[in-house]
Amino acid sequence: MEQTRAKHPIRKVVIAGGGTAGWMVAAGLSKSLGKLLDIKLIESDEIGTVGVGEATIPTLMNFHHLMEIDEREFMAETMATFKLGISFENWRNVGEDYIHSFGTTGTDHWTAGFQHFWHKGRERGLAGDYGDYCLELKASLHNRFAHLPKNGMNYAYHMDAGRYAKFLRRFAERYGVQRVEGKIAEVRKDLLCGDIRALRLDSGVELEGDLFIDCTGFRALLIGETMGVGYEDWSHWLFNDSAAALQTKSVGDAIPLTRAIAREAGWQWRIPLQHRVGNGIVYSSRYTDDDTAIRTLQANVEGEPLMAPRILRFKPGQRQQTWKGNCIAIGLASGFLEPIESTSIHLIQRGIIRLMQMFPTDGISQADVDEFNQQAQTEIQHIRDFIILHYNVTNRRDTPYWRDAASMKVPASLQHRIDLFRETGRVFRIPNELFAENSWIQVMLGQGIHPRQHHQTADLMGDDELAHFLGSMATSIERTVAQLPAHQQYVQQYCAGTGW
């Protein structure tokens, strides 16, 4: 029977696993707390990483700002391009597209969001498409980009995930992180309290630690296999459990959009980098097989393949605890949804920031553990609901996959959001939630949910005033977009890739 652990200072941190998650943790801890800690990272050259997290969201800039990472250097070394949003193709109906862009749309009133003024404008024949009032969306449609004063353009990145891990490794090693080559052969536990004492490698080397970070991916060697923390399976809401990744040569200019193209039993991604295009298909093994999925992918890529397709397996869901004892799971070991909204790296980043905020310098406190776990669970559940929305609200009934997605019973928390928007046009952001109101509005409108009413504040505007309000906004955006350089041209001038 496990006894209560003695509280002692945390000085030795061992990170199990490299890749994006491991090296982001190493970078974050070493930059902020490196002078107080002995940090070692175990990584094997023989174990490949998932390596498909090549699209990001704007929150990554917050992490880079905290790390004082130079954007040009990062982009050049990871062959990155800019991303203004995601193009969803065939999701509502086959042949219909919409864009979930970054940033905001229109101008809100304190009593009501812009969507209410737009809704009235549509009723009166005075408004264009909802996206006409979003700078990032219009710029993406014209393949244009530039940094604007006062952070006037919201953006993220497409990047080479393998190069990003190497970039962060060099960064972390400058702050004292020691990389140890090898495979973990045994996890040694304290038989009295149940904590992890050391990791023994296949070379015979044994690494003792006070705190262990599990970045071993889907295997979850420490948090799952060793600490016995269970996994909550969400596959009844998120059907996809497989992916095939494929890289191709670029055949045209890189666009500032991730493309998400819905297929018969899943969806295909296209992510344009400076030196190639990342492609893949995410699908459900219940509705199709690997060979069919790969044929679908290969039939819908452009450019010469640079590799054979790689199959990945995953189970959508969350770890029941991300922190247990002296073990914390970050990255795929803590849970995984799917890459549709590019949230995997964001969840890694949030886990790191949470760890730094609650770092148990003087010893592990159960109150901190409980708070950490509660925040992690709440955060991923909000993202889960947003992703389920894409599948459940659709007009597609052409395959069993889409029919079942449209008819499934969704979480009550998501159903409330859908009902609220459909009935009233209102969206309220939950505190500390990743996706803001504009994200929910763009996806719900794009998937075909149209509010039945608008807020009465919009009725205070007469037709002339409303037409001027909407028209001046759209005209201003069009003028700004017209002055922006082509995205490809801007990338080449700002952050042309460097060879290693």
Coordinates of C-alpha atoms in Angstrom, one line a residue:
M1 CA 0.0 0.0 0.0
E2 CA 1.4 3.4 -1.0
Q3 CA 2.3 5.8 1.8
T4 CA 2.1 9.5 1.9
R5 CA 5.2 10.9 0.2
A6 CA 7.6 13.0 2.1
K7 CA 7.8 16.6 0.8
H8 CA 11.2 17.5 -0.6
P9 CA 12.5 20.1 -2.9
I10 CA 12.4 19.5 -6.7
R11 CA 15.9 19.9 -8.2
K12 CA 16.3 17.1 -10.7
V13 CA 13.8 17.0 -13.7
V14 CA 13.9 14.1 -16.1
I15 CA 12.0 14.5 -19.4
A16 CA 11.1 11.2 -21.0
G17 CA 10.9 11.7 -24.8
G18 CA 11.9 14.3 -27.3
G19 CA 10.0 15.5 -30.3
T20 CA 8.0 18.7 -30.2
A21 CA 6.6 18.1 -26.7
G22 CA 9.8 17.1 -25.0
W23 CA 11.9 19.9 -26.4
M24 CA 9.2 22.5 -25.8
V25 CA 9.1 21.4 -22.2
A26 CA 12.9 21.5 -22.1
A27 CA 13.0 25.0 -23.6
G28 CA 10.3 26.3 -21.3
L29 CA 11.8 25.0 -18.1
S30 CA 15.4 25.8 -18.8
K31 CA 14.6 29.3 -19.9
S32 CA 12.5 30.1 -16.9
L33 CA 14.0 27.9 -14.1
G34 CA 17.2 26.5 -15.6
K35 CA 19.4 28.1 -12.9
L36 CA 17.6 26.2 -10.2
L37 CA 17.2 22.8 -11.9
D38 CA 19.2 19.9 -13.3
I39 CA 17.2 19.1 -16.5
K40 CA 17.9 15.9 -18.5
L41 CA 16.0 14.8 -21.6
I42 CA 16.0 11.1 -22.7
E43 CA 15.6 10.6 -26.5
S44 CA 16.4 7.8 -28.8
D45 CA 17.4 8.4 -32.4
E46 CA 15.8 5.0 -33.2
I47 CA 12.3 6.1 -32.1
G48 CA 10.6 8.3 -34.6
T49 CA 8.2 11.1 -33.7
V50 CA 4.7 11.6 -34.9
G51 CA 5.8 14.7 -36.7
V52 CA 2.5 15.9 -38.3
G53 CA 1.9 18.9 -36.0
E54 CA 3.0 21.3 -38.7
A55 CA 0.1 23.8 -38.4
T56 CA -0.2 26.0 -35.4
I57 CA -2.6 28.7 -34.0
P58 CA -1.7 32.3 -32.9
T59 CA -1.1 31.3 -29.2
L60 CA 2.3 29.8 -30.2
M61 CA 3.5 33.4 -30.5
N62 CA 2.9 33.9 -26.8
F63 CA 5.2 30.9 -26.0
H64 CA 7.9 32.3 -28.3
H65 CA 7.5 35.7 -26.7
L66 CA 8.0 34.2 -23.2
M67 CA 11.1 32.3 -24.5
E68 CA 12.4 35.5 -26.3
I69 CA 12.6 33.5 -29.6
D70 CA 13.3 35.6 -32.6
E71 CA 10.5 35.1 -35.2
R72 CA 12.7 35.4 -38.3
E73 CA 15.2 32.9 -37.0
F74 CA 12.5 30.5 -36.0
M75 CA 10.7 30.7 -39.3
A76 CA 13.9 30.5 -41.4
E77 CA 15.1 27.4 -39.6
T78 CA 11.8 25.6 -39.6
M79 CA 11.0 26.6 -43.3
A80 CA 7.8 28.2 -42.0
T81 CA 5.1 30.1 -43.7
F82 CA 2.3 32.2 -42.3
K83 CA -1.2 30.9 -41.6
L84 CA -4.3 33.1 -41.4
G85 CA -6.8 30.4 -40.9
I86 CA -8.2 27.1 -42.1
S87 CA -10.2 26.5 -45.3
F88 CA -12.9 23.9 -44.6
E89 CA -13.9 22.3 -47.9
N90 CA -16.9 19.9 -48.3
W91 CA -17.8 20.0 -44.6
R92 CA -21.3 21.5 -44.8
N93 CA -22.1 20.1 -48.2
V94 CA -19.9 18.6 -50.9
G95 CA -18.7 21.5 -53.0
E96 CA -19.3 24.2 -50.3
D97 CA -16.4 25.9 -48.5
Y98 CA -15.9 28.3 -45.6
I99 CA -12.9 29.7 -43.8
H100 CA -12.3 29.7 -40.0
S101 CA -9.9 32.7 -39.8
F102 CA -7.9 34.2 -37.0
G103 CA -8.7 37.6 -35.6
T104 CA -12.1 39.3 -35.3
T105 CA -14.9 40.0 -37.6
G106 CA -16.6 43.4 -37.7
T107 CA -17.0 45.6 -34.6
D108 CA -19.0 44.6 -31.6
H109 CA -21.3 46.7 -29.5
W110 CA -21.1 46.2 -25.7
T111 CA -24.6 44.7 -25.7
A112 CA -24.3 42.6 -28.8
G113 CA -21.7 41.0 -31.1
F114 CA -21.2 42.1 -34.7
Q115 CA -23.1 39.1 -35.9
H116 CA -26.3 40.7 -34.8
F117 CA -25.7 43.8 -37.0
W118 CA -24.6 41.5 -39.9
H119 CA -27.7 39.3 -39.4
K120 CA -30.0 42.4 -39.7
G121 CA -28.0 43.6 -42.7
R122 CA -28.5 40.3 -44.5
E123 CA -32.3 40.4 -43.8
R124 CA -32.4 43.9 -45.3
G125 CA -30.2 43.1 -48.3
L126 CA -27.4 45.4 -47.0
A127 CA -24.7 43.0 -46.0
G128 CA -22.2 40.8 -47.9
D129 CA -20.8 37.5 -46.6
Y130 CA -19.8 37.4 -43.0
G131 CA -16.2 37.0 -44.0
D132 CA -16.2 40.3 -45.9
Y133 CA -15.7 42.0 -42.5
C134 CA -12.6 40.1 -41.4
L135 CA -9.2 41.3 -42.6
E136 CA -7.4 38.0 -42.0
L137 CA -10.1 36.1 -44.0
K138 CA -10.0 38.5 -47.0
A139 CA -6.2 38.5 -47.0
S140 CA -6.1 34.7 -47.1
L141 CA -8.5 34.6 -50.0
H142 CA -6.1 36.9 -52.0
N143 CA -2.9 35.1 -50.8
R144 CA -1.6 38.2 -49.2
F145 CA 0.2 38.9 -45.9
A146 CA 2.3 41.4 -44.0
H147 CA 3.0 42.4 -40.5
L148 CA 0.8 45.4 -39.7
P149 CA 1.3 48.1 -37.0
K150 CA -0.1 47.4 -33.6
N151 CA -0.4 43.7 -34.3
G152 CA -3.1 44.5 -36.8
M153 CA -3.0 41.0 -38.5
N154 CA -3.6 37.9 -36.4
Y155 CA -1.6 34.9 -37.7
A156 CA 0.1 31.6 -36.9
Y157 CA 2.6 29.4 -38.7
H158 CA 3.0 26.4 -40.9
M159 CA 6.3 24.8 -40.0
D160 CA 8.4 21.7 -40.3
A161 CA 7.8 19.9 -36.9
G162 CA 11.1 17.9 -37.1
R163 CA 13.1 21.0 -37.6
Y164 CA 11.2 22.8 -34.9
A165 CA 12.2 20.1 -32.4
K166 CA 15.9 20.5 -33.4
F167 CA 15.6 24.3 -33.2
L168 CA 14.2 24.0 -29.6
R169 CA 16.9 21.4 -28.7
R170 CA 19.7 23.9 -29.6
F171 CA 17.8 26.6 -27.6
A172 CA 17.4 24.4 -24.5
E173 CA 20.9 23.1 -24.6
R174 CA 22.1 26.7 -24.4
Y175 CA 20.3 26.9 -21.1
G176 CA 21.9 23.8 -19.7
V177 CA 19.5 21.0 -20.7
Q178 CA 21.4 17.7 -21.1
R179 CA 20.2 15.3 -23.8
V180 CA 20.8 11.6 -23.0
E181 CA 20.6 9.1 -25.9
G182 CA 18.9 5.9 -25.3
K183 CA 15.7 3.9 -24.9
I184 CA 13.9 3.5 -21.5
A185 CA 14.2 -0.1 -20.5
E186 CA 12.8 0.1 -17.0
V187 CA 10.9 2.6 -14.8
R188 CA 11.9 2.2 -11.1
K189 CA 9.3 3.2 -8.5
D190 CA 9.5 3.9 -4.8
L191 CA 7.6 1.0 -3.3
L192 CA 6.5 3.0 -0.3
C193 CA 4.9 6.1 -1.9
G194 CA 4.6 4.9 -5.5
D195 CA 6.6 7.8 -7.0
I196 CA 9.0 7.3 -9.8
R197 CA 12.6 7.1 -8.6
A198 CA 14.7 6.6 -11.7
L199 CA 14.6 5.5 -15.4
R200 CA 17.0 2.8 -16.5
L201 CA 18.1 2.9 -20.1
D202 CA 19.0 0.0 -22.4
S203 CA 22.6 1.1 -22.1
G204 CA 22.5 0.4 -18.4
V205 CA 22.6 4.1 -17.5
E206 CA 20.2 5.0 -14.7
L207 CA 18.7 8.6 -14.3
E208 CA 17.3 9.5 -11.0
G209 CA 14.9 12.4 -10.6
D210 CA 12.6 14.4 -8.4
L211 CA 10.1 15.1 -11.1
F212 CA 9.4 13.2 -14.3
I213 CA 7.8 14.6 -17.4
D214 CA 6.1 12.1 -19.7
C215 CA 6.5 13.0 -23.3
T216 CA 6.5 9.5 -24.6
G217 CA 3.6 10.1 -26.9
F218 CA 0.6 7.7 -27.3
R219 CA 2.5 5.0 -25.4
A220 CA 2.3 7.1 -22.2
L221 CA 5.1 4.9 -20.7
L222 CA 5.2 6.8 -17.4
I223 CA 1.7 8.2 -16.7
G224 CA -0.1 5.3 -18.1
E225 CA 1.9 2.1 -18.0
T226 CA 3.8 2.9 -14.8
M227 CA 1.6 5.2 -12.8
G228 CA -1.6 3.4 -13.9
V229 CA -3.6 6.5 -14.8
G230 CA -6.5 5.5 -17.0
Y231 CA -7.7 7.1 -20.3
E232 CA -11.2 8.5 -21.1
D233 CA -12.1 7.4 -24.6
W234 CA -14.0 9.9 -26.7
S235 CA -14.3 7.9 -29.9
H236 CA -18.1 7.8 -29.6
W237 CA -18.0 11.6 -30.4
L238 CA -14.8 11.7 -32.4
F239 CA -14.8 8.8 -34.9
N240 CA -11.3 9.3 -36.4
D241 CA -8.6 7.0 -35.0
S242 CA -6.1 6.8 -37.9
A243 CA -4.0 9.1 -40.1
A244 CA -1.7 8.7 -43.0
A245 CA 1.0 11.4 -43.6
L246 CA 2.7 12.2 -46.9
Q247 CA 5.1 14.9 -47.9
T248 CA 5.2 16.3 -51.5
K249 CA 7.3 18.8 -53.5
S250 CA 5.8 22.2 -53.8
V251 CA 4.2 23.0 -57.2
G252 CA 3.1 26.5 -56.6
D253 CA 3.3 29.5 -54.2
A254 CA 2.5 28.7 -50.5
I255 CA -0.8 30.1 -49.4
P256 CA -1.5 31.4 -45.9
L257 CA -4.2 28.8 -45.2
T258 CA -4.3 25.2 -44.0
R259 CA -6.7 23.3 -46.2
A260 CA -9.0 20.8 -44.5
I261 CA -10.8 18.9 -47.2
A262 CA -13.6 16.6 -46.0
R263 CA -13.7 13.1 -47.6
E264 CA -16.0 10.1 -47.4
A265 CA -14.8 8.9 -44.0
G266 CA -12.6 11.7 -42.7
W267 CA -10.7 14.6 -44.0
Q268 CA -7.4 15.5 -45.8
W269 CA -5.0 18.2 -44.9
R270 CA -2.6 20.3 -47.0
I271 CA 0.0 22.4 -45.2
P272 CA 2.3 24.6 -47.4
L273 CA 5.8 25.1 -46.1
Q274 CA 8.7 26.9 -47.9
H275 CA 10.3 23.7 -49.1
R276 CA 7.5 21.2 -49.5
V277 CA 3.8 20.5 -48.7
G278 CA 2.7 18.5 -45.8
N279 CA -0.3 16.2 -46.7
G280 CA -2.3 13.7 -44.8
I281 CA -5.6 12.1 -44.3
V282 CA -7.4 11.6 -41.0
Y283 CA -10.0 8.8 -41.0
S284 CA -12.0 6.3 -39.0
S285 CA -11.1 2.6 -39.2
R286 CA -14.7 1.8 -38.5
Y287 CA -15.8 3.4 -41.8
T288 CA -12.9 2.7 -44.1
D289 CA -9.6 0.8 -44.4
D290 CA -6.0 1.9 -44.6
D291 CA -5.6 1.0 -48.3
T292 CA -8.7 3.0 -49.3
A293 CA -7.7 6.0 -47.2
I294 CA -4.2 6.0 -48.7
R295 CA -5.5 5.7 -52.3
T296 CA -7.8 8.7 -51.5
L297 CA -4.9 10.7 -50.3
Q298 CA -2.6 9.8 -53.1
A299 CA -5.3 10.7 -55.7
N300 CA -5.7 14.1 -54.2
V301 CA -2.2 15.5 -53.7
E302 CA -0.2 17.8 -56.0
G303 CA 3.5 17.4 -56.6
E304 CA 6.0 14.5 -56.4
P305 CA 5.8 12.4 -53.2
L306 CA 8.9 12.7 -51.1
M307 CA 8.1 9.7 -48.9
A308 CA 5.9 6.7 -48.6
P309 CA 2.7 7.3 -46.6
R310 CA 3.1 6.7 -42.9
I311 CA 0.1 5.3 -40.9
L312 CA -0.5 6.6 -37.4
R313 CA -3.0 5.2 -34.8
F314 CA -4.6 7.2 -32.0
K315 CA -7.5 7.1 -29.6
P316 CA -9.3 10.4 -29.1
G317 CA -9.7 11.3 -25.5
Q318 CA -8.0 12.5 -22.3
R319 CA -5.9 11.0 -19.6
Q320 CA -7.9 10.9 -16.4
Q321 CA -5.1 12.7 -14.6
T322 CA -2.2 14.5 -16.2
W323 CA -0.3 14.8 -13.0
K324 CA 0.0 11.9 -10.6
G325 CA 2.6 11.7 -7.9
N326 CA 5.9 13.1 -9.3
C327 CA 4.9 12.4 -12.9
I328 CA 3.3 14.9 -15.3
A329 CA 2.2 14.0 -18.8
I330 CA 2.5 16.6 -21.5
G331 CA 1.6 16.2 -25.2
L332 CA 0.2 13.0 -26.6
A333 CA 0.7 11.1 -23.4
S334 CA -1.9 13.4 -21.7
G335 CA -4.5 13.1 -24.4
F336 CA -5.3 13.7 -28.0
L337 CA -8.2 14.9 -30.1
E338 CA -7.2 15.2 -33.7
P339 CA -5.4 17.8 -35.8
I340 CA -8.5 19.5 -37.3
E341 CA -8.0 22.8 -35.5
S342 CA -4.2 22.6 -35.0
T343 CA -4.6 22.5 -31.2
S344 CA -2.0 19.8 -30.2
I345 CA 1.0 22.2 -29.9
H346 CA -1.2 24.7 -28.1
L347 CA -2.1 22.0 -25.5
I348 CA 1.6 21.2 -25.1
Q349 CA 2.3 24.9 -24.6
R350 CA -0.5 25.3 -22.0
G351 CA 0.8 22.3 -20.1
I352 CA 4.2 23.9 -19.9
I353 CA 2.9 27.3 -18.8
R354 CA 0.7 25.7 -16.2
L355 CA 3.7 23.7 -14.9
M356 CA 5.9 26.8 -14.7
Q357 CA 3.1 28.6 -12.8
M358 CA 2.7 25.8 -10.4
F359 CA 6.2 24.4 -10.3
P360 CA 6.7 22.5 -7.0
T361 CA 10.1 24.0 -6.1
D362 CA 9.7 23.2 -2.4
G363 CA 7.9 20.0 -2.9
I364 CA 4.8 18.6 -4.5
S365 CA 1.5 19.8 -3.0
Q366 CA -1.7 17.8 -3.6
A367 CA -3.6 21.1 -3.9
D368 CA -1.4 22.0 -6.9
V369 CA -1.8 18.6 -8.4
D370 CA -5.6 18.8 -8.2
E371 CA -5.7 22.3 -9.6
F372 CA -3.4 21.3 -12.5
N373 CA -5.5 18.3 -13.4
Q374 CA -8.8 20.3 -13.2
Q375 CA -7.5 23.0 -15.5
A376 CA -6.1 20.5 -18.0
Q377 CA -9.3 18.6 -18.1
T378 CA -11.5 21.6 -18.5
E379 CA -9.3 23.1 -21.2
I380 CA -9.3 20.0 -23.4
Q381 CA -13.0 19.5 -23.0
H382 CA -13.7 22.9 -24.4
I383 CA -11.6 22.2 -27.4
R384 CA -13.3 18.7 -27.7
D385 CA -16.7 20.4 -28.0
F386 CA -15.5 22.8 -30.7
I387 CA -14.1 20.0 -32.8
I388 CA -17.2 17.8 -32.4
L389 CA -19.2 20.8 -33.8
H390 CA -17.5 20.5 -37.2
Y391 CA -18.8 16.9 -37.6
N392 CA -22.2 17.0 -36.0
V393 CA -23.6 20.1 -37.7
T394 CA -23.5 19.2 -41.4
N395 CA -25.9 18.7 -44.2
R396 CA -23.9 15.7 -45.5
R397 CA -25.8 12.4 -45.5
D398 CA -23.9 10.8 -48.4
T399 CA -21.9 8.2 -46.5
P400 CA -22.4 6.2 -43.2
Y401 CA -19.6 8.2 -41.6
W402 CA -21.4 11.6 -42.1
R403 CA -24.9 10.2 -41.4
D404 CA -23.7 8.9 -38.0
A405 CA -21.8 12.1 -37.2
A406 CA -24.9 14.2 -37.9
S407 CA -27.1 11.9 -35.8
M408 CA -24.9 11.4 -32.7
K409 CA -25.9 12.8 -29.3
V410 CA -23.3 15.5 -28.5
P411 CA -22.1 16.6 -25.0
A412 CA -24.7 18.7 -23.3
S413 CA -22.2 21.6 -23.1
L414 CA -22.0 21.7 -26.9
Q415 CA -25.7 21.2 -27.4
H416 CA -26.3 24.3 -25.3
R417 CA -24.0 26.4 -27.4
I418 CA -25.7 25.2 -30.6
D419 CA -29.2 25.9 -29.3
L420 CA -28.2 29.3 -27.9
F421 CA -26.8 30.5 -31.2
R422 CA -29.6 29.0 -33.3
E423 CA -32.3 30.6 -31.2
T424 CA -30.7 33.9 -30.3
G425 CA -27.5 34.5 -32.3
R426 CA -25.6 34.7 -29.0
V427 CA -22.2 33.3 -28.2
F428 CA -20.5 33.6 -24.8
R429 CA -16.9 32.7 -24.2
I430 CA -16.2 30.5 -21.2
P431 CA -13.3 31.9 -19.0
N432 CA -9.9 30.7 -20.1
E433 CA -11.4 29.0 -23.1
L434 CA -9.1 28.8 -26.2
F435 CA -11.6 29.6 -28.9
A436 CA -13.2 33.0 -28.8
E437 CA -16.7 34.0 -29.9
N438 CA -15.6 34.7 -33.5
S439 CA -14.3 31.2 -33.9
W440 CA -17.6 29.7 -32.8
I441 CA -19.5 32.1 -35.0
Q442 CA -17.5 31.4 -38.1
V443 CA -17.7 27.6 -37.8
M444 CA -21.4 27.6 -36.8
L445 CA -22.3 29.8 -39.8
G446 CA -20.0 27.9 -42.0
Q447 CA -21.6 24.6 -41.0
G448 CA -25.0 26.0 -41.7
I449 CA -26.5 27.2 -38.4
H450 CA -28.3 30.5 -39.0
P451 CA -29.7 32.4 -36.0
R452 CA -33.5 32.9 -35.9
Q453 CA -33.2 36.4 -34.5
H454 CA -30.9 39.2 -33.8
H455 CA -30.3 41.5 -30.8
Q456 CA -32.6 44.5 -30.6
T457 CA -29.6 46.8 -30.4
A458 CA -29.2 46.3 -34.2
D459 CA -32.7 47.6 -34.7
L460 CA -31.6 51.0 -33.5
M461 CA -29.9 51.5 -36.8
G462 CA -31.9 52.6 -39.8
D463 CA -31.1 51.2 -43.2
D464 CA -28.9 54.1 -44.3
E465 CA -26.9 54.0 -41.1
L466 CA -26.5 50.2 -41.1
A467 CA -25.5 50.3 -44.8
H468 CA -22.8 52.9 -44.1
F469 CA -21.6 51.0 -41.0
L470 CA -21.2 47.7 -42.9
G471 CA -20.0 49.2 -46.2
S472 CA -17.3 51.4 -44.7
M473 CA -16.0 48.4 -42.8
A474 CA -15.8 46.2 -45.8
T475 CA -14.3 49.0 -47.9
S476 CA -11.5 49.6 -45.4
I477 CA -10.6 45.9 -45.3
E478 CA -10.5 45.8 -49.1
R479 CA -8.2 48.7 -49.3
T480 CA -5.9 47.2 -46.7
V481 CA -5.8 43.9 -48.4
A482 CA -5.0 45.6 -51.8
Q483 CA -1.9 47.1 -50.3
L484 CA -0.5 43.9 -48.8
P485 CA 2.2 42.0 -50.7
A486 CA 1.8 38.5 -51.9
H487 CA 2.3 36.0 -49.1
Q488 CA 5.1 34.1 -51.0
Q489 CA 6.9 37.2 -51.8
Y490 CA 6.7 38.4 -48.1
V491 CA 8.0 35.1 -46.8
Q492 CA 11.0 35.1 -49.2
Q493 CA 12.0 38.6 -48.1
Y494 CA 11.3 38.2 -44.4
C495 CA 12.4 34.7 -43.5
A496 CA 13.8 32.7 -46.4
G497 CA 14.7 29.2 -45.2
T498 CA 18.2 28.3 -44.1
G499 CA 19.9 24.9 -44.7
W500 CA 21.5 23.0 -41.8

